[in-house]
Short mmCIF file of C-alpha atoms and ligand atoms in Angstrom, two decimals:
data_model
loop_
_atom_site.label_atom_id
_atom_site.label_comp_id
_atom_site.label_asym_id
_atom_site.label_seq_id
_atom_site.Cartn_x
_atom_site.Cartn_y
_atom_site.Cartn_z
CA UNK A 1 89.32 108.34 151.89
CA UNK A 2 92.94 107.53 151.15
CA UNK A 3 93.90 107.80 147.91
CA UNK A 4 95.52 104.49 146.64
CA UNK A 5 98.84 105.90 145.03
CA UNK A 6 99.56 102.62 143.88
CA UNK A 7 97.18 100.31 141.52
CA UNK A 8 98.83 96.82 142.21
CA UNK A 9 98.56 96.35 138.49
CA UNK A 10 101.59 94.98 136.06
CA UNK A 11 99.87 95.86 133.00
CA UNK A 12 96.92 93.64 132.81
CA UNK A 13 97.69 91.78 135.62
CA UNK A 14 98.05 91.51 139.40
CA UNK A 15 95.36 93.98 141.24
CA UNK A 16 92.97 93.19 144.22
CA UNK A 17 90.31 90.20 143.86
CA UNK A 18 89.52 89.24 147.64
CA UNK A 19 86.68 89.28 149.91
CA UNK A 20 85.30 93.16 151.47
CA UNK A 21 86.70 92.06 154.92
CA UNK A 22 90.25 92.01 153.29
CA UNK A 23 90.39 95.59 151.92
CA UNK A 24 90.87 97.88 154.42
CA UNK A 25 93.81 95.57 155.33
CA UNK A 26 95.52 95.57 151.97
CA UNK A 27 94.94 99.36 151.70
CA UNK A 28 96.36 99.86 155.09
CA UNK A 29 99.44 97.67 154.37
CA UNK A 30 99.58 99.28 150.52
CA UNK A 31 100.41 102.62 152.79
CA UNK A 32 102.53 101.44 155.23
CA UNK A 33 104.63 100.00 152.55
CA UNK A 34 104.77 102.78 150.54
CA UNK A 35 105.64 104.91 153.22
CA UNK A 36 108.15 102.31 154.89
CA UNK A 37 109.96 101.41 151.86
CA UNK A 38 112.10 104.83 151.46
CA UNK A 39 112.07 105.14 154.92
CA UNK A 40 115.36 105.99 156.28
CA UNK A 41 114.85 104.37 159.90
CA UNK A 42 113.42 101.32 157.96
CA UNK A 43 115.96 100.66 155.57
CA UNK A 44 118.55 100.69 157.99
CA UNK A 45 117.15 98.65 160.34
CA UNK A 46 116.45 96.14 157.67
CA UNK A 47 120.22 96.41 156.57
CA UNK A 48 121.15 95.78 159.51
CA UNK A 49 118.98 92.50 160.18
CA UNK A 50 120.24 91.49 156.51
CA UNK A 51 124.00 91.66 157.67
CA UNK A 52 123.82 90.26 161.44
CA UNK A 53 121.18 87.95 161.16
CA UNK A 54 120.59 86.90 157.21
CA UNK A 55 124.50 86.85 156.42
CA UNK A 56 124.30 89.01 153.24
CA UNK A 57 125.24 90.06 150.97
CA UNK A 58 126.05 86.30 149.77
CA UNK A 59 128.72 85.68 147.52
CA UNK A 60 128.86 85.18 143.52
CA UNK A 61 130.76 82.08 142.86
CA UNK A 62 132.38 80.56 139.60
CA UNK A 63 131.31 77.58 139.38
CA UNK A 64 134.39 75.87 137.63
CA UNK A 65 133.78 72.48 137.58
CA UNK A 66 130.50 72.64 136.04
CA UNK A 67 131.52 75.37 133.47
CA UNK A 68 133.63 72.62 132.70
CA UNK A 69 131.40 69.30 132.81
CA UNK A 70 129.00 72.06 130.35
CA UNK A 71 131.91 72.79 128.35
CA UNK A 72 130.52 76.14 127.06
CA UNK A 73 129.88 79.15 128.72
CA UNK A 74 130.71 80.14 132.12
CA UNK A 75 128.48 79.56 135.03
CA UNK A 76 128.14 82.16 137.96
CA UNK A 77 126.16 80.96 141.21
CA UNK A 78 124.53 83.70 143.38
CA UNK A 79 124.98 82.04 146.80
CA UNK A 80 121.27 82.62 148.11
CA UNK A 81 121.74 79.00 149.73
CA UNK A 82 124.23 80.91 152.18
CA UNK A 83 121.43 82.58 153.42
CA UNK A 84 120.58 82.35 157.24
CA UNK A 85 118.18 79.20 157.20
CA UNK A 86 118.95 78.35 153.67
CA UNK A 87 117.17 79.93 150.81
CA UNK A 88 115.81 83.43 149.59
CA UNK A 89 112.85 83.28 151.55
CA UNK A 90 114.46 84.90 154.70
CA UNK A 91 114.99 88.01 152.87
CA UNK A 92 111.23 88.46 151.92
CA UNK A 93 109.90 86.73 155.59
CA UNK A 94 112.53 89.71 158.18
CA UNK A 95 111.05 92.49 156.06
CA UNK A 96 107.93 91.71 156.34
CA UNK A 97 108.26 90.64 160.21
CA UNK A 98 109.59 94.35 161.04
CA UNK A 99 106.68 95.91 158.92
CA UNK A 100 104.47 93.61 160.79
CA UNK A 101 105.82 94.72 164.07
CA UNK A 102 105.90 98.48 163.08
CA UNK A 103 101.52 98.28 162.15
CA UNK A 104 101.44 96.45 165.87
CA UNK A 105 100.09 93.16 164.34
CA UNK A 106 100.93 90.74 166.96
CA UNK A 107 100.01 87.49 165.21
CA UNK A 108 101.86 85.92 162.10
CA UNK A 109 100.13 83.53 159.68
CA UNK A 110 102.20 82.03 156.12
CA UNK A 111 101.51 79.39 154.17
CA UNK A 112 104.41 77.18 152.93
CA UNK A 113 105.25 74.71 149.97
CA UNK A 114 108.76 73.31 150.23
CA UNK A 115 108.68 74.55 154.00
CA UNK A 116 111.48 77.12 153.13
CA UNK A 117 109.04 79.86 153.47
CA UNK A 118 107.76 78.45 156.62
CA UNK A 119 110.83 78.09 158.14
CA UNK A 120 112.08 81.70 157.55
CA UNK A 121 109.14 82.63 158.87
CA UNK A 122 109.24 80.49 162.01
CA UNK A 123 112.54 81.84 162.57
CA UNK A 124 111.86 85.47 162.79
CA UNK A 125 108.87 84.90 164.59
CA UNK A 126 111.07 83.29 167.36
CA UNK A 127 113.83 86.00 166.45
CA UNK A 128 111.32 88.35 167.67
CA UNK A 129 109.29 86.56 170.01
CA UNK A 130 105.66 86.47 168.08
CA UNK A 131 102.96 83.29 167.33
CA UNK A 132 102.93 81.72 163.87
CA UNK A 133 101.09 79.54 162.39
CA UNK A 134 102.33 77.89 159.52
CA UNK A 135 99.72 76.12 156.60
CA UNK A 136 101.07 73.63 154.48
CA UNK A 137 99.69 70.69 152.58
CA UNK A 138 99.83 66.86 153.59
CA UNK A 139 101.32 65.83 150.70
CA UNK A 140 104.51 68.31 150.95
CA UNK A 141 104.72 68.13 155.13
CA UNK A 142 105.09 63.97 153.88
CA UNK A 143 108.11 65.02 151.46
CA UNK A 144 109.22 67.62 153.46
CA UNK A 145 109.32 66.73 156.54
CA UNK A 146 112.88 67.65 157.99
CA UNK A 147 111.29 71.71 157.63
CA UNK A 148 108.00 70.46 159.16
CA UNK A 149 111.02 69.32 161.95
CA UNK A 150 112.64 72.27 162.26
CA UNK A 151 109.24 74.57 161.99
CA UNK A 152 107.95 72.73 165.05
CA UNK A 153 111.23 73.61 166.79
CA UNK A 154 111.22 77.14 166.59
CA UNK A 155 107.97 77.51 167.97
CA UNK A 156 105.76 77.55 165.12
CA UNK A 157 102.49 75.88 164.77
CA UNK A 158 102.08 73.74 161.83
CA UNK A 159 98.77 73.44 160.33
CA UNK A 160 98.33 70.41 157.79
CA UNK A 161 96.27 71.12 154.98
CA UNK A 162 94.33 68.00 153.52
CA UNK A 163 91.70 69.84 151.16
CA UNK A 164 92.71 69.52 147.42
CA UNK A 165 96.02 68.68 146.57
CA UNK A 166 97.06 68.81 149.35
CA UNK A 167 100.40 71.16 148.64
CA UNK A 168 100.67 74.97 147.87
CA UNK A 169 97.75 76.21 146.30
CA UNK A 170 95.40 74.77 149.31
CA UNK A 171 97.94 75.70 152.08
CA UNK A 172 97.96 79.59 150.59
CA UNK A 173 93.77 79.40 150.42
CA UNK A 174 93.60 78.36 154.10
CA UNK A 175 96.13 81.16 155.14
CA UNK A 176 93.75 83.79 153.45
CA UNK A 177 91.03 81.98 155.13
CA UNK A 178 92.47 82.90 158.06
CA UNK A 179 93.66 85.84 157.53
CA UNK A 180 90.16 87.43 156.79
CA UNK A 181 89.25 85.65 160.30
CA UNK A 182 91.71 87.45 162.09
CA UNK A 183 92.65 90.33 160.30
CA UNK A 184 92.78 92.93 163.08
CA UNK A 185 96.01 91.47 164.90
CA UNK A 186 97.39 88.98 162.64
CA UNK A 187 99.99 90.05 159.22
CA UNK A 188 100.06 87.46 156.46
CA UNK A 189 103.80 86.62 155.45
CA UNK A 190 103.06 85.43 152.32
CA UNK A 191 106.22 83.63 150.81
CA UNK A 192 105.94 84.67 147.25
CA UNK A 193 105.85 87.41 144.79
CA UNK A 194 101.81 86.45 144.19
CA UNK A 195 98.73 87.47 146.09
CA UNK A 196 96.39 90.71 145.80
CA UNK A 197 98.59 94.22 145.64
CA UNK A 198 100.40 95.19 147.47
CA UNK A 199 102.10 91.59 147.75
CA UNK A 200 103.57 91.08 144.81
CA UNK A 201 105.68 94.35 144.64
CA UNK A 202 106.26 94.39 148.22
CA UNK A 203 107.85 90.53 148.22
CA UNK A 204 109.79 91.71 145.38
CA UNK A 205 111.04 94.77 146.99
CA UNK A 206 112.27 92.69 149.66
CA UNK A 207 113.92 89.93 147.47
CA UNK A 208 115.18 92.51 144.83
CA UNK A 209 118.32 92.69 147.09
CA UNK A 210 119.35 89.55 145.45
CA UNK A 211 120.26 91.02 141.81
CA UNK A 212 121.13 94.30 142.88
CA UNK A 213 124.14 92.59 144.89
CA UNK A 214 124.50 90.27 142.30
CA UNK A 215 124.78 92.42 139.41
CA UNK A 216 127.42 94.68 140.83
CA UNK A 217 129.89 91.86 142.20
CA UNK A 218 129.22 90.01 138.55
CA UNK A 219 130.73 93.51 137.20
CA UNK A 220 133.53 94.03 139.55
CA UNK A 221 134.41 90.66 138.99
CA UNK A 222 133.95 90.09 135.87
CA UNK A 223 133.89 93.50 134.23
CA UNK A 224 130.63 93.12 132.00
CA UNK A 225 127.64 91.92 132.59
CA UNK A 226 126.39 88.14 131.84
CA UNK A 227 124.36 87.29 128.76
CA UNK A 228 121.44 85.73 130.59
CA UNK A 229 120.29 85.51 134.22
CA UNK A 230 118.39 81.95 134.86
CA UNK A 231 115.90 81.52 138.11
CA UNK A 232 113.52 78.78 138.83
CA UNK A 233 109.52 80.28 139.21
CA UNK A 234 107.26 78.75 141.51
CA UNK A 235 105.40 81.76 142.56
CA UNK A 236 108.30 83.54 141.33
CA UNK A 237 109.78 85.20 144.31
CA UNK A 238 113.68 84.55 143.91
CA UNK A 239 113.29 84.98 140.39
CA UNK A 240 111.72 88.67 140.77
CA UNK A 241 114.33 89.45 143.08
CA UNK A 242 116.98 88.59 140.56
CA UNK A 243 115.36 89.67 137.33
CA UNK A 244 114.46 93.50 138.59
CA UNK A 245 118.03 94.63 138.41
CA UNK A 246 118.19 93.58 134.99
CA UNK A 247 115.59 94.51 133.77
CA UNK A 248 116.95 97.87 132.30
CA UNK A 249 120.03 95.75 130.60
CA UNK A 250 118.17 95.08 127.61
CA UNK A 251 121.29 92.60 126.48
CA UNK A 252 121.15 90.49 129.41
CA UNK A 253 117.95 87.85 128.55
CA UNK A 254 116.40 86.91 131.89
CA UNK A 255 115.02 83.24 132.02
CA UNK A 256 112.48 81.87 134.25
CA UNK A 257 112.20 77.98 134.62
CA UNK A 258 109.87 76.84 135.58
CA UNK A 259 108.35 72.73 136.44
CA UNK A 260 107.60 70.63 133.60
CA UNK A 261 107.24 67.78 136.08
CA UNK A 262 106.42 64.87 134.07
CA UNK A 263 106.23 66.46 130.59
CA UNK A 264 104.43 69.29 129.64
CA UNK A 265 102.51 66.70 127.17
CA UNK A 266 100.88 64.25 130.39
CA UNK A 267 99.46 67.39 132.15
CA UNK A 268 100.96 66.74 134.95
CA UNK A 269 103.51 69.72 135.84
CA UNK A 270 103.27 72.90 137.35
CA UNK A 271 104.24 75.60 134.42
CA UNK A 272 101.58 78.77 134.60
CA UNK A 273 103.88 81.22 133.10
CA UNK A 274 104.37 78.75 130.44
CA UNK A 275 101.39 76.91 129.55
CA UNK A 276 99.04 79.15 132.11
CA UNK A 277 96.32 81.37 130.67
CA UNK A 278 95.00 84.33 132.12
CA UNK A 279 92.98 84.03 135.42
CA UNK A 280 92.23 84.87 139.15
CA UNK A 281 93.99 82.99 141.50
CA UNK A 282 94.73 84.24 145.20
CA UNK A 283 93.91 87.52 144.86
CA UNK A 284 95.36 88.17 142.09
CA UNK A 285 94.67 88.10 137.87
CA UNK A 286 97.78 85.93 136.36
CA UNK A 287 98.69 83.56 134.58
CA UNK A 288 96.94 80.38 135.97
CA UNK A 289 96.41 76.53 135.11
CA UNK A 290 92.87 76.54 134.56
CA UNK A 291 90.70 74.24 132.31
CA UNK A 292 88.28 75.89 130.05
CA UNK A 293 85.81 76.37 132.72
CA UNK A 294 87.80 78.24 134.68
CA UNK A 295 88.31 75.78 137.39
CA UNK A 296 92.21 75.48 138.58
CA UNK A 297 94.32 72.35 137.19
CA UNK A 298 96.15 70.43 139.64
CA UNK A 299 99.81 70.14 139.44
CA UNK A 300 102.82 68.42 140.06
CA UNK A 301 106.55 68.69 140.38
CA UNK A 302 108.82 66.71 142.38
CA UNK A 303 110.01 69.92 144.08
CA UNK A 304 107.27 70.79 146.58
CA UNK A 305 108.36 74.76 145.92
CA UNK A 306 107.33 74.96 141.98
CA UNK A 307 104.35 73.04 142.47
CA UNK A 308 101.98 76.09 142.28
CA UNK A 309 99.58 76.54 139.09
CA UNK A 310 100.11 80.18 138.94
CA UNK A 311 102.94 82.69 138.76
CA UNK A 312 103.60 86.37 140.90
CA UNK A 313 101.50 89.03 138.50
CA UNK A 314 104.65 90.69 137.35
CA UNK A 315 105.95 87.10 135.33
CA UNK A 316 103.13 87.46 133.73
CA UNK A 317 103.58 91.09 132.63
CA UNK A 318 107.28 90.52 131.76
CA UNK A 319 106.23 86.88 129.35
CA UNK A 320 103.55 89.06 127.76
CA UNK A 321 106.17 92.00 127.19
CA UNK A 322 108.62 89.13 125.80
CA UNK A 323 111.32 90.94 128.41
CA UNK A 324 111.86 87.62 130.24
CA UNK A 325 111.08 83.87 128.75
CA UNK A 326 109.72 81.41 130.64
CA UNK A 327 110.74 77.33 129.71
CA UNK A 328 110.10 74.18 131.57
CA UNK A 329 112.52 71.62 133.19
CA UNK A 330 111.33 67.86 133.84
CA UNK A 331 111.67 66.55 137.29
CA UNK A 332 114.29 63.65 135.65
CA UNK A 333 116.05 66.54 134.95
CA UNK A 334 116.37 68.71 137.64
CA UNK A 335 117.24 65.55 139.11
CA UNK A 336 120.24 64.67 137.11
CA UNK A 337 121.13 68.31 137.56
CA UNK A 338 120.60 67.89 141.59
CA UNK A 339 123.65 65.07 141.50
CA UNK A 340 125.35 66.70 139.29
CA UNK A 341 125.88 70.02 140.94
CA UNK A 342 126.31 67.84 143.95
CA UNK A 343 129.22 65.78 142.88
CA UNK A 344 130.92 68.38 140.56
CA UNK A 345 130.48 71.69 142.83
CA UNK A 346 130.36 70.10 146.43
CA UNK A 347 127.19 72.32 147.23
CA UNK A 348 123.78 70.70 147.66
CA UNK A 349 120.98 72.12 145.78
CA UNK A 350 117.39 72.40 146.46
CA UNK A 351 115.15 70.63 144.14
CA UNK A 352 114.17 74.44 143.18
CA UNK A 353 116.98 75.18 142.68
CA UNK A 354 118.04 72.37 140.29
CA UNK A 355 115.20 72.94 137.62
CA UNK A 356 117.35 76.52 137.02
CA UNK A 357 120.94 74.46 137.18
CA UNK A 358 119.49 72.30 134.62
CA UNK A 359 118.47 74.69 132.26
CA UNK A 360 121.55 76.53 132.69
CA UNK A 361 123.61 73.71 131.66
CA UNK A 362 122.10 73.56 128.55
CA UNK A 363 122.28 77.05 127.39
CA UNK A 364 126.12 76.94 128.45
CA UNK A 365 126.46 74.98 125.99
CA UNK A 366 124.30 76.19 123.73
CA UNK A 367 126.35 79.69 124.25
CA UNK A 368 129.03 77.97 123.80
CA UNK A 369 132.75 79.62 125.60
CA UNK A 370 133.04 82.90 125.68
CA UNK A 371 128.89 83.03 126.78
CA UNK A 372 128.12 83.87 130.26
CA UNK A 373 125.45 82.86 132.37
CA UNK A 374 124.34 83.64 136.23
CA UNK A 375 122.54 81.48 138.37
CA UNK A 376 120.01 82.37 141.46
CA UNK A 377 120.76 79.35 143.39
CA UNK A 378 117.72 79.69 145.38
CA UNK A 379 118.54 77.63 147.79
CA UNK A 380 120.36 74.34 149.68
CA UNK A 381 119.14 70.60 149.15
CA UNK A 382 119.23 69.47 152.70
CA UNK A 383 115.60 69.13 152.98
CA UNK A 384 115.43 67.12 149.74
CA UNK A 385 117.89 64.11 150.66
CA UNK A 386 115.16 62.12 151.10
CA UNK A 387 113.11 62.58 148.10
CA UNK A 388 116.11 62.35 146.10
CA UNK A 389 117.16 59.02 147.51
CA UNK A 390 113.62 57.89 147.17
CA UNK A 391 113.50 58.78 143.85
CA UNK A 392 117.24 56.77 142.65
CA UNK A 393 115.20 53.57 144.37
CA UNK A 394 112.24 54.22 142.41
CA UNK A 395 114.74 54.68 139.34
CA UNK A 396 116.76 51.34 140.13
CA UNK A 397 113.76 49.31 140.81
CA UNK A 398 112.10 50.84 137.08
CA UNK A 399 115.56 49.53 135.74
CA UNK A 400 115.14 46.38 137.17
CA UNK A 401 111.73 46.22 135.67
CA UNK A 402 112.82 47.34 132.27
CA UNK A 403 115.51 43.98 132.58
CA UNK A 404 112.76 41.67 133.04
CA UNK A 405 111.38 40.97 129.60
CA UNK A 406 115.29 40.95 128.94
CA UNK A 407 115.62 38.09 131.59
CA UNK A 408 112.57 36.20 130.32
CA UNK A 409 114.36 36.24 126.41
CA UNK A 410 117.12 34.72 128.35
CA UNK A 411 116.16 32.44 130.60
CA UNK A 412 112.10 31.48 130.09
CA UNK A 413 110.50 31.03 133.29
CA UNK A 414 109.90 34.06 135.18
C1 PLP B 501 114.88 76.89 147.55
C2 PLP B 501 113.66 77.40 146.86
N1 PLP B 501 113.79 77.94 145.63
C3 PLP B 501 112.71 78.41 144.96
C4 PLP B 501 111.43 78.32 145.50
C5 PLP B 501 110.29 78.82 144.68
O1 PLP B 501 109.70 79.97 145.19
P1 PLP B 501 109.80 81.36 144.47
O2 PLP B 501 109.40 81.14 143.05
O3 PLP B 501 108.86 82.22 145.21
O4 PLP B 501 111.20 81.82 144.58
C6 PLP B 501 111.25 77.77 146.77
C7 PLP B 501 109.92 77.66 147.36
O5 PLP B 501 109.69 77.14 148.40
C8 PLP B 501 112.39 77.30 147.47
O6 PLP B 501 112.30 76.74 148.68
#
């Protein structure tokens, strides 16, 4: 028997919790990875795909005009928006497409949230000529329907998800589902850093490019290095990817944010690094939203991405070391921060991608000048024009409303 060189565990957390038919898999794909990931022939391959097909390495950009709305510390943007397709999750979906195609796995399965994932991995499925099936819930291919669009029209088949929810967590159960179905020919791209080992670490392998390029063209450009590095955590992917470089810089604080949705206080958000307590979740042991009996909480945040009640293994391990800190940004908030970075920068922001913008702008000022802060801007907004315009109705008409006890003062009859 092989021995497994690699426990999947982040201290307490992570490991393997998924049914017998799954194991040989994970141990197969544990060794593969293992073996792939200093590979020579791999690497370069993948370096290659990253510059010619991905567009990397993306740029750091000072974002002026919001250091200066802020008014306190400057704010860096890594450009993972400027990705081929528009977010992180290409980096994480090509590796895992050219390990696929290296263990002969034919067949491609993911689930999606915000569709980002999905789309990534209906491109390199087309990109290299292989059937995918995307899951994803009913309730986020509603509000995200323009990936749903452009999943269809790569080739991809999109499978709506009804059970529970209707978003993340029941799009990733049905992918596993399926995946123990068909495990002989088909890979799972799963679109986070979360799952049974050897996802977690192998996601953030793949996404870890992110900081690495970031923190050296933060240096040359800016000679030191910043005082904190802010990501938004659903499962925690882009975050990861950022945070790992940093880790060793024991002066740089790394800050997760995650979705407080509609106030930590009403229940109804999606912060499991936060407000999570330990659990088993996908194949994995993390921090979860769970009641007391165990049983999963549902969640919400107005960005279909975050709204997840669990977070990648390795969040957990860093929260519980106190290396990163993990706080919560309303969806009013990201919101605001959505127009803001809009109007102010020119460059459309995901949803995500906002909750981290938002935060940011307060601890710029909190810094105050002469602070520095860098920014994983996960990804572009295009996808969210909708909800966002949907949601400045909803806001207009709830003004309206507020006015009408104001009118009745005024006038009488209603
Ligand atoms: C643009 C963007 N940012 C962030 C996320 C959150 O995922 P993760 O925490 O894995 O980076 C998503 C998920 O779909 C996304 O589309």
């Amino acid at each position: 028997m092989a021995i497994d060189i690699d426990d999947g565990m982040f201290g307490g957390f992570g490991g393997r919790y998924v049914p017998e038919t799954l194991m040989a898999a994970l141990t197969e794909l544990n060794e593969v990875w293992d073996a792939v990931r200093e590979d020579a022939g791999f690497r370069t391959e993948l370096r290659r795909h990253q510059r010619e097909f991905v567009g990397r390495p993306t740029p750091v950009y000072p974002a002026e005009r919001l250091t200066a709305h802020h008014g306190g510390a400057t704010i860096h943007l890594k450009r993972e928006d400027l990705c081929h397709t528009g977010a992180h999750k290409l980096n994480n979906a090509l590796g895992q497409v050219v390990l696929a195609r290296r263990m002969g796995k034919r067949r491609i399965i993911a689930e999606t949230g915000a569709g980002q994932h999905g789309v990534a991995t209906a491109t390199v499925c087309a990109r290299f000529g292989l059937p995918c099936v995307v899951y994803m819930g009913a309730e986020d291919m509603r509000r995200q329907e323009v990936n749903v669009r452009r999943m269809r029209m790569l080739g991809a088949h999109v499978h709506g998800v009804a059970s529970g929810t209707a978003t993340l967590k029941d799009a990733t159960s049905e992918a596993i589902r399926d995946w123990v179905t068909n495990v002989a020919d088909t890979h799972y791209i799963i679109g986070s850093a979360v799952g049974p080992a050897p996802y977690p670490r192998m996601v953030r392998d793949l996404q870890r490019v992110i900081g690495d390029e970031a923190r050296e063209q933060y240096l040359d450009a800016e000679g030191r290095l910043p005082d904190a590095v802010v990501a938004c955590v659903g499962g925690g992917s882009n975050a990861i990817g950022m945070f790992t470089a940093f880790v060793p810089d024991a002066e740089v604080a790394l800050v997760g944010v995650e979705a407080a949705g509609e106030g930590l206080a009403t229940g109804r958000h999606a912060a499991g690094a936060g407000a999570g307590t330990p659990g088993v979740l996908h194949g994995s042991r993390s921090l979860i939203l769970q009641d007391s009996g165990g049983r999963v909480l549902p969640t919400h945040s107005v960005a279909a991405g975050l709204d997840y009640p669990g977070v990648g293994p390795e969040h957990a391990m860093l929260a519980e070391e106190g290396r990163a800190t993990y706080v919560a940004v309303e969806d009013h908030r990201a919101l605001d921060a959505f127009r803001r970075c809009t109007a102010l920068e020119g460059i459309i922001p995901a949803l995500e991608t906002s909750h981290a913008l938002a935060y940011a702008g307060d601890l710029a000022e909190r810094l105050g000048p002469g602070g520095r802060v860098l920014v994983c801007f996960s990804g572009r907004g295009d996808k969210d024009l909708h909800t966002v315009e949907n949601e400045r109705q909803a806001e207009e008409e709830g003004g309206a409303m507020d006015q009408e006890p104001v009118a009745a003062l005024a006038g009488g009859a209603r």
